[in-house]
PDB file of C-alpha atoms in Angstrom:
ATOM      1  CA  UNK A 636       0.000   0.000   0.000  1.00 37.00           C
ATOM      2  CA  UNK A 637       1.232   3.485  -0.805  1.00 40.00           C
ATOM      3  CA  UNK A 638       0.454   6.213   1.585  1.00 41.00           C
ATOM      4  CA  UNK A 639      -0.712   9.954   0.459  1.00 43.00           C
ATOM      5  CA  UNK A 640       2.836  12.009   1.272  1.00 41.00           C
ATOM      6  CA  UNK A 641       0.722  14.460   0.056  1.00 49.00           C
ATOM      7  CA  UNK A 642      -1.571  16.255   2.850  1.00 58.00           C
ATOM      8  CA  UNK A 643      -4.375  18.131   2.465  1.00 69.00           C
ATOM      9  CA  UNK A 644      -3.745  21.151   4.076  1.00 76.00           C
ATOM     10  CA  UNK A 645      -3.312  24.868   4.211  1.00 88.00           C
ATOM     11  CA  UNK A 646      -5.576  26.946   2.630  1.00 90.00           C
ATOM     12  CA  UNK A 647      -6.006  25.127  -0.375  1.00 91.00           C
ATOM     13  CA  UNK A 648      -6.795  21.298   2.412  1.00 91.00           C
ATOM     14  CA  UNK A 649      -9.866  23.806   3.761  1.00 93.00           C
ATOM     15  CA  UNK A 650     -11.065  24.411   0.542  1.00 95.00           C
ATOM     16  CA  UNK A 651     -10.725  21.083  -0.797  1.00 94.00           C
ATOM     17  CA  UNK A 652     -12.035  19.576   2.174  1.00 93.00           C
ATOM     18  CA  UNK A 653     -15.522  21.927   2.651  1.00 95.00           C
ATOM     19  CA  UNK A 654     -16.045  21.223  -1.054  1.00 96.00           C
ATOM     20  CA  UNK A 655     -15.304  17.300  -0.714  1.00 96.00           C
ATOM     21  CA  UNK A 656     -17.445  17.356   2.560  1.00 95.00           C
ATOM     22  CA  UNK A 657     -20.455  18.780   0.666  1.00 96.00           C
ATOM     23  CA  UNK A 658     -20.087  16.716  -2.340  1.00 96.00           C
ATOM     24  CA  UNK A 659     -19.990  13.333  -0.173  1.00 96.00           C
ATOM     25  CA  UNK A 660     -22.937  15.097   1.771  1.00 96.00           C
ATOM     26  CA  UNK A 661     -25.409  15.877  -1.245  1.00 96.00           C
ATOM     27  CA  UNK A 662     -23.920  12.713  -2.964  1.00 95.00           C
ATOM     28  CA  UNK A 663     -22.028  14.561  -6.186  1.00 96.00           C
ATOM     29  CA  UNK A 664     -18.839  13.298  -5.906  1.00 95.00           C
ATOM     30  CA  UNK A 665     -18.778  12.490  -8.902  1.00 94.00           C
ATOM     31  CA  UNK A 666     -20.159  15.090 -10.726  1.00 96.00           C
ATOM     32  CA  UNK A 667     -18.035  17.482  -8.783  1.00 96.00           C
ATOM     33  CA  UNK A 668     -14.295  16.041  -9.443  1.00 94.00           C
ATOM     34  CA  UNK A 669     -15.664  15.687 -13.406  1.00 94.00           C
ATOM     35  CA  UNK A 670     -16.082  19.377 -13.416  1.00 96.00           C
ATOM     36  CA  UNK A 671     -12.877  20.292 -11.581  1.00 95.00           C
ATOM     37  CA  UNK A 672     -11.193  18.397 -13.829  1.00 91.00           C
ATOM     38  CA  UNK A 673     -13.126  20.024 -16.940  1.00 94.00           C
ATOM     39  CA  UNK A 674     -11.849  22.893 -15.463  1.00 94.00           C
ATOM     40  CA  UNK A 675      -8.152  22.251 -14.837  1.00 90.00           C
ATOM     41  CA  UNK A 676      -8.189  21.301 -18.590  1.00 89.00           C
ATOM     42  CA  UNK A 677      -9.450  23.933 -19.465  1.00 92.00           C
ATOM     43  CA  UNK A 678      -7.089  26.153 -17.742  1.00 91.00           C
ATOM     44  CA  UNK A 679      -3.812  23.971 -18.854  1.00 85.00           C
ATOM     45  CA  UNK A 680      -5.540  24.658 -22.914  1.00 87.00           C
ATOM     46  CA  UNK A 681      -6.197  28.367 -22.907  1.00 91.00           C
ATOM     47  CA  UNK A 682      -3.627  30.934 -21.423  1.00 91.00           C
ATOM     48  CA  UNK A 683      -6.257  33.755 -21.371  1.00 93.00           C
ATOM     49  CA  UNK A 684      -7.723  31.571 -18.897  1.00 93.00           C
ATOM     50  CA  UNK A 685      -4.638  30.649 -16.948  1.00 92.00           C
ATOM     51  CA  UNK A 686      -3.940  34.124 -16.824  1.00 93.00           C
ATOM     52  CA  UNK A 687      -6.845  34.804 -15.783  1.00 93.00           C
ATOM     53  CA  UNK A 688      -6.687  32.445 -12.764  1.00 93.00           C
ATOM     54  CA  UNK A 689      -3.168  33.563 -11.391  1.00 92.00           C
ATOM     55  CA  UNK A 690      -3.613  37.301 -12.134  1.00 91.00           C
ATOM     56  CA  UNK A 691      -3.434  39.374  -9.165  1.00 89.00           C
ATOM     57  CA  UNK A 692      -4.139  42.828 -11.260  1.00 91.00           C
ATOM     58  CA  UNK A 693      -7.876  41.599 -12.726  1.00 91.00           C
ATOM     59  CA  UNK A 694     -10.173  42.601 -10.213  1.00 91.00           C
ATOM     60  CA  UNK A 695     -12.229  40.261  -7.939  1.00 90.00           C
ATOM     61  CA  UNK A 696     -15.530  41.299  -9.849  1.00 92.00           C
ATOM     62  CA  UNK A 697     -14.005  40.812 -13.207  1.00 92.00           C
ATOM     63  CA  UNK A 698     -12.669  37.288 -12.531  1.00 92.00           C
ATOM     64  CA  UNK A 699     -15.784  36.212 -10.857  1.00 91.00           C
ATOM     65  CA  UNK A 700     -17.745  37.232 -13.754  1.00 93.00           C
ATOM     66  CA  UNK A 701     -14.970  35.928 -16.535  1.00 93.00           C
ATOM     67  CA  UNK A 702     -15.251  32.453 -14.560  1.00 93.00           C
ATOM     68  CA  UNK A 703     -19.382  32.191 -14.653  1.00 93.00           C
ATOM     69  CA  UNK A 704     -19.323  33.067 -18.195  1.00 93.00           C
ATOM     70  CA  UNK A 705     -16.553  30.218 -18.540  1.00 92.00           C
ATOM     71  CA  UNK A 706     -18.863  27.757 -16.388  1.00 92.00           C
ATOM     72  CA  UNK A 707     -21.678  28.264 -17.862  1.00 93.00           C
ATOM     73  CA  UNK A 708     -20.030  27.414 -21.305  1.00 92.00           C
ATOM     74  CA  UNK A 709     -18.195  24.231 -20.037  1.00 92.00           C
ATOM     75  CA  UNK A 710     -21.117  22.873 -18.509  1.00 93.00           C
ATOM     76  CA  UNK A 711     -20.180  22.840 -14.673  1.00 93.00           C
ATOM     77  CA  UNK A 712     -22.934  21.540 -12.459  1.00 93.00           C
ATOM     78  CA  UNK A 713     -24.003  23.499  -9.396  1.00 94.00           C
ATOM     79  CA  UNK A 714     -21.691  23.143  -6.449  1.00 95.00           C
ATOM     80  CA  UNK A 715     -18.756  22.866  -8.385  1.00 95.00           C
ATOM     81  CA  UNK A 716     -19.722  26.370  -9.849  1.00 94.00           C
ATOM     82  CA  UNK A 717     -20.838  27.975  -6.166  1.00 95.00           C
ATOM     83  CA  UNK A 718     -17.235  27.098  -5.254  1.00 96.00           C
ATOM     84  CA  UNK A 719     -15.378  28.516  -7.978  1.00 95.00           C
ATOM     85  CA  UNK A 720     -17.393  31.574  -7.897  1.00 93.00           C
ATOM     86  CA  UNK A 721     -16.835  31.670  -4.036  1.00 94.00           C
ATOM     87  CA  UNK A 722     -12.935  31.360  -4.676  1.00 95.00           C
ATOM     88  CA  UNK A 723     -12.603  34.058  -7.152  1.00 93.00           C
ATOM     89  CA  UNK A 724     -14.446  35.758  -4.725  1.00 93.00           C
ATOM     90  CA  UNK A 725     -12.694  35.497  -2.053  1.00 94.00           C
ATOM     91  CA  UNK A 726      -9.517  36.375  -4.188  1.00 93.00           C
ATOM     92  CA  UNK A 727      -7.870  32.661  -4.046  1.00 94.00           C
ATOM     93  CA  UNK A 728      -8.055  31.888  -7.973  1.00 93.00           C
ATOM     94  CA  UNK A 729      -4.571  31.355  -8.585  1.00 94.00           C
ATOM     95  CA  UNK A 730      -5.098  28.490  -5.683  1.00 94.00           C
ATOM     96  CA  UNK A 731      -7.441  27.071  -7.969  1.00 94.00           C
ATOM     97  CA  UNK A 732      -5.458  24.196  -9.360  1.00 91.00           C
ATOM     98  CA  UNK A 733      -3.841  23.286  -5.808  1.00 91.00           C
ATOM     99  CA  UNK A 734      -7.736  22.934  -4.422  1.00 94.00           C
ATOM    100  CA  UNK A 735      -8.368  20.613  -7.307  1.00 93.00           C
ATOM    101  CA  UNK A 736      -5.437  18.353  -6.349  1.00 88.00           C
ATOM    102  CA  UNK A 737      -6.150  18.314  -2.810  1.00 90.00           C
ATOM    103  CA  UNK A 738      -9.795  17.438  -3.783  1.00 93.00           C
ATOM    104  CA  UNK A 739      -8.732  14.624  -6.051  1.00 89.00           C
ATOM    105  CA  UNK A 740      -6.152  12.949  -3.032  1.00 86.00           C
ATOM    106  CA  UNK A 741      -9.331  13.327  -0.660  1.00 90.00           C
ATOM    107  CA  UNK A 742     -11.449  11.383  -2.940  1.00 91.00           C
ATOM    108  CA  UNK A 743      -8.627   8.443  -3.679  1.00 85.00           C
ATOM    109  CA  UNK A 744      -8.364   8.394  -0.182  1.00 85.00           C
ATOM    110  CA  UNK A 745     -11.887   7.979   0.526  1.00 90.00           C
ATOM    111  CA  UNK A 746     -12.181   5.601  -2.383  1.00 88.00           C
ATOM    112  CA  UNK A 747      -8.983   3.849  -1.285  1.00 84.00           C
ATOM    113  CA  UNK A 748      -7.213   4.624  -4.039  1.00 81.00           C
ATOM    114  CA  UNK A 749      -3.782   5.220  -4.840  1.00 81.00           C
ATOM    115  CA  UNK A 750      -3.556   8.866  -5.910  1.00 81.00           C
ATOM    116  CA  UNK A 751      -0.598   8.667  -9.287  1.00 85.00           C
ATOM    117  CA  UNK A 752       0.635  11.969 -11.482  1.00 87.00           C
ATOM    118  CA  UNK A 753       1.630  11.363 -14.674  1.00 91.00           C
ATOM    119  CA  UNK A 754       3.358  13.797 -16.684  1.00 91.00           C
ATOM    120  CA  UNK A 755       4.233  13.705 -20.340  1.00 90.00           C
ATOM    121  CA  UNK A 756       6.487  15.380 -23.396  1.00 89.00           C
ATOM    122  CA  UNK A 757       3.004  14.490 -25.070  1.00 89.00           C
ATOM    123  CA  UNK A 758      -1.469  14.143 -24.561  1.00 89.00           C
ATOM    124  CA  UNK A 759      -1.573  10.749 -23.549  1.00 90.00           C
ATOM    125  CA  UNK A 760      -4.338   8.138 -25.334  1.00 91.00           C
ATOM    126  CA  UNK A 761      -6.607   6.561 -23.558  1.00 91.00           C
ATOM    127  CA  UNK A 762      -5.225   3.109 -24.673  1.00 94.00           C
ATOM    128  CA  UNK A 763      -1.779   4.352 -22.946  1.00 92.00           C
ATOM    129  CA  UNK A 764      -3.350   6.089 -19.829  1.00 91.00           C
ATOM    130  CA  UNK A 765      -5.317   2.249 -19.467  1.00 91.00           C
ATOM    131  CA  UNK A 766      -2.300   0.292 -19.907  1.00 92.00           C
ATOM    132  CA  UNK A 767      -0.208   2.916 -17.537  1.00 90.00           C
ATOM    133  CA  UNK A 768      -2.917   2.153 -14.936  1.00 88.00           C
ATOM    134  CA  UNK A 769      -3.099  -1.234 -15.403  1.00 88.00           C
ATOM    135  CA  UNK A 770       0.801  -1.690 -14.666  1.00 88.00           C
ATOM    136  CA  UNK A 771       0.805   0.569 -11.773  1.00 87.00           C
ATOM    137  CA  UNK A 772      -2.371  -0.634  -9.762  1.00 84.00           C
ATOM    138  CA  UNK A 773       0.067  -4.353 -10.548  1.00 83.00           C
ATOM    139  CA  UNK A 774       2.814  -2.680  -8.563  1.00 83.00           C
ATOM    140  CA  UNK A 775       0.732  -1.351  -5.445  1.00 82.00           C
ATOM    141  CA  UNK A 776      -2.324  -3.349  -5.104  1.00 80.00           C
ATOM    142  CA  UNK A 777      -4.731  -0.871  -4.978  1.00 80.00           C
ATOM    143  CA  UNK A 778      -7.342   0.702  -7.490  1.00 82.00           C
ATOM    144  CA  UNK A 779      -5.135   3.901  -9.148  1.00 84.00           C
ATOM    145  CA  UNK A 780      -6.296   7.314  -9.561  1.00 81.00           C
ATOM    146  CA  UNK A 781      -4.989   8.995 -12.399  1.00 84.00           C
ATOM    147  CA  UNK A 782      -4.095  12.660 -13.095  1.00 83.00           C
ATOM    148  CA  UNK A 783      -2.215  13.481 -16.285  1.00 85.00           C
ATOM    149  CA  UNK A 784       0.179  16.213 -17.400  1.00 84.00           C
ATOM    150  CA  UNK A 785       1.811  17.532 -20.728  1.00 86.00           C
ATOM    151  CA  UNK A 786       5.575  19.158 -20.131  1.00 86.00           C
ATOM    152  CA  UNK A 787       6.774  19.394 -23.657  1.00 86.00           C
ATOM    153  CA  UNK A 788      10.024  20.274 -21.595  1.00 87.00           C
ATOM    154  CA  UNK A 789      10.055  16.362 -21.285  1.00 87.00           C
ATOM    155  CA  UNK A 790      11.078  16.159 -25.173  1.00 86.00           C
ATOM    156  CA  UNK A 791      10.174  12.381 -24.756  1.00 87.00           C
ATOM    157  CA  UNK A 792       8.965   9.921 -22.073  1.00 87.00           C
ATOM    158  CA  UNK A 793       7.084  10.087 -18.961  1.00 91.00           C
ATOM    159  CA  UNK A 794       7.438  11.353 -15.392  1.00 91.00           C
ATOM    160  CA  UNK A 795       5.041   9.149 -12.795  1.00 90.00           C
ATOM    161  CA  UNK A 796       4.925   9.844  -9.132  1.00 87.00           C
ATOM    162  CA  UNK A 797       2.648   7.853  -6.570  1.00 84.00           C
ATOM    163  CA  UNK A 798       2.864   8.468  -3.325  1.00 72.00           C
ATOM    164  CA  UNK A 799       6.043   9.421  -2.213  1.00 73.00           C
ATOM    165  CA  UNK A 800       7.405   7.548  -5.156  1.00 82.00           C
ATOM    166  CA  UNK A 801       8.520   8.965  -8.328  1.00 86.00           C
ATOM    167  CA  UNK A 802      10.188   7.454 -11.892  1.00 86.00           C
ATOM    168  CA  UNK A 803      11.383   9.596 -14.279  1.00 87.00           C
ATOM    169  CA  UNK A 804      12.354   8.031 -17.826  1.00 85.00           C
ATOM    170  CA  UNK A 805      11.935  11.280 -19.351  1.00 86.00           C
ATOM    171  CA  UNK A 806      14.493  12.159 -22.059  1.00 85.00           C
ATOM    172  CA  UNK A 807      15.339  15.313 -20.936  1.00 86.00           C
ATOM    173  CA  UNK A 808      16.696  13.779 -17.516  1.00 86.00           C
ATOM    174  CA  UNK A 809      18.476  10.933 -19.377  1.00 86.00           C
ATOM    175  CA  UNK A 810      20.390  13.959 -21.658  1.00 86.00           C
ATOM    176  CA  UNK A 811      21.289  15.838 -18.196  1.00 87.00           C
ATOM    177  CA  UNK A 812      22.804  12.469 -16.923  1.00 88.00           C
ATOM    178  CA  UNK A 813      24.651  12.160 -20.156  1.00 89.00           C
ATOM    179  CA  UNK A 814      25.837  15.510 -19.844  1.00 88.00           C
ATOM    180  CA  UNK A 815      26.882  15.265 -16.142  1.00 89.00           C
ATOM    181  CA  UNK A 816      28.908  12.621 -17.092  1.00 87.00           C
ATOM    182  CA  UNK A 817      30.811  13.813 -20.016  1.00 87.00           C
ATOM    183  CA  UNK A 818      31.850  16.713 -17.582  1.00 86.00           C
ATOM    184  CA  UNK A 819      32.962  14.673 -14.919  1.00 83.00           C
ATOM    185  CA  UNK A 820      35.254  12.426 -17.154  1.00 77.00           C
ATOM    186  CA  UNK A 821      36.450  15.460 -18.941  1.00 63.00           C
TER     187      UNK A 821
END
């Protein structure tokens, strides 16, 4: 078993945890963590968004209204959208992302899952996100949650980290570890 090194806390645990608390409680949970992630992607797609999220110059009212109008075009179900619109208004957008993590490790946990973080050079398919989950829920016995990432940093490969394990068989690591070596024989 793999324990969550990962805890929910700060302001982005209190968040996570009223929203998780009233999800569980009206019986959304669900619904919820589909639109948070709808969300995230949609944040990791569109910079005018992203900006959006982490700018401290917009004003409250502007990025509470920008984020409704975004809602209401991707779809997001009630609580999910009280939330949002309660964290833009309380000026904690740019923790937006952080309370969706910590919202995802509270539901693995309460699902007794094993939380795991993919990142690629590339978008995954769902034939290789399957087959990643498939060999990692082998390795710790336990039903995996999946989050994936795209670092086109990576060049090639993937980074996975589980718990308070990680594997990196990226290419950009394996060229630094090539190049640390060449200086240290040189």
């Amino acid at each position: 078993m793999v324990s969550q090194i990962r805890i929910v806390s700060g302001i982005t645990g209190r968040y996570a945890s009223a929203l998780f608390d009233l999800a569980r409680d009206q019986g959304v949970l669900d619904e919820v963590v589909g639109d948070l992630g709808t969300i995230d992607e949609m944040i990791d797609a569109n910079a005018d968004l992203a900006r959006l999220v982490r700018s401290p110059v917009i004003s409250r009212d502007d990025q509470g209204r920008a984020m409704t109008a975004v809602m209401e075009a991707a779809g997001i179900g009630a609580l999910a959208g009280r939330f949002i619109g309660l964290v833009a208004q309380n000026r904690r957008l740019f923790l937006l992302r952080d309370m969706v993590a910590a919202f995802r490790i509270l539901l693995a946990d309460y699902r007794g899952e094993a939380t795991a973080e993919v990142t690629a050079a590339h978008p995954l398919t769902e034939q290789q996100i399957t087959r990643i989950k498939s060999q990692l829920a082998g390795i710790v016995d336990q039903e995996i949650s999946l989050s994936t990432y795209v670092d086109e940093s990576l060049l090639g490969g993937i980074v996975v980290r589980i718990g308070s394990r990680m594997v990196d068989s990226s290419l950009r690591t394996k060229l630094q570890r090539i190049q640390t070596a060449m200086k240290e024989v040189g």
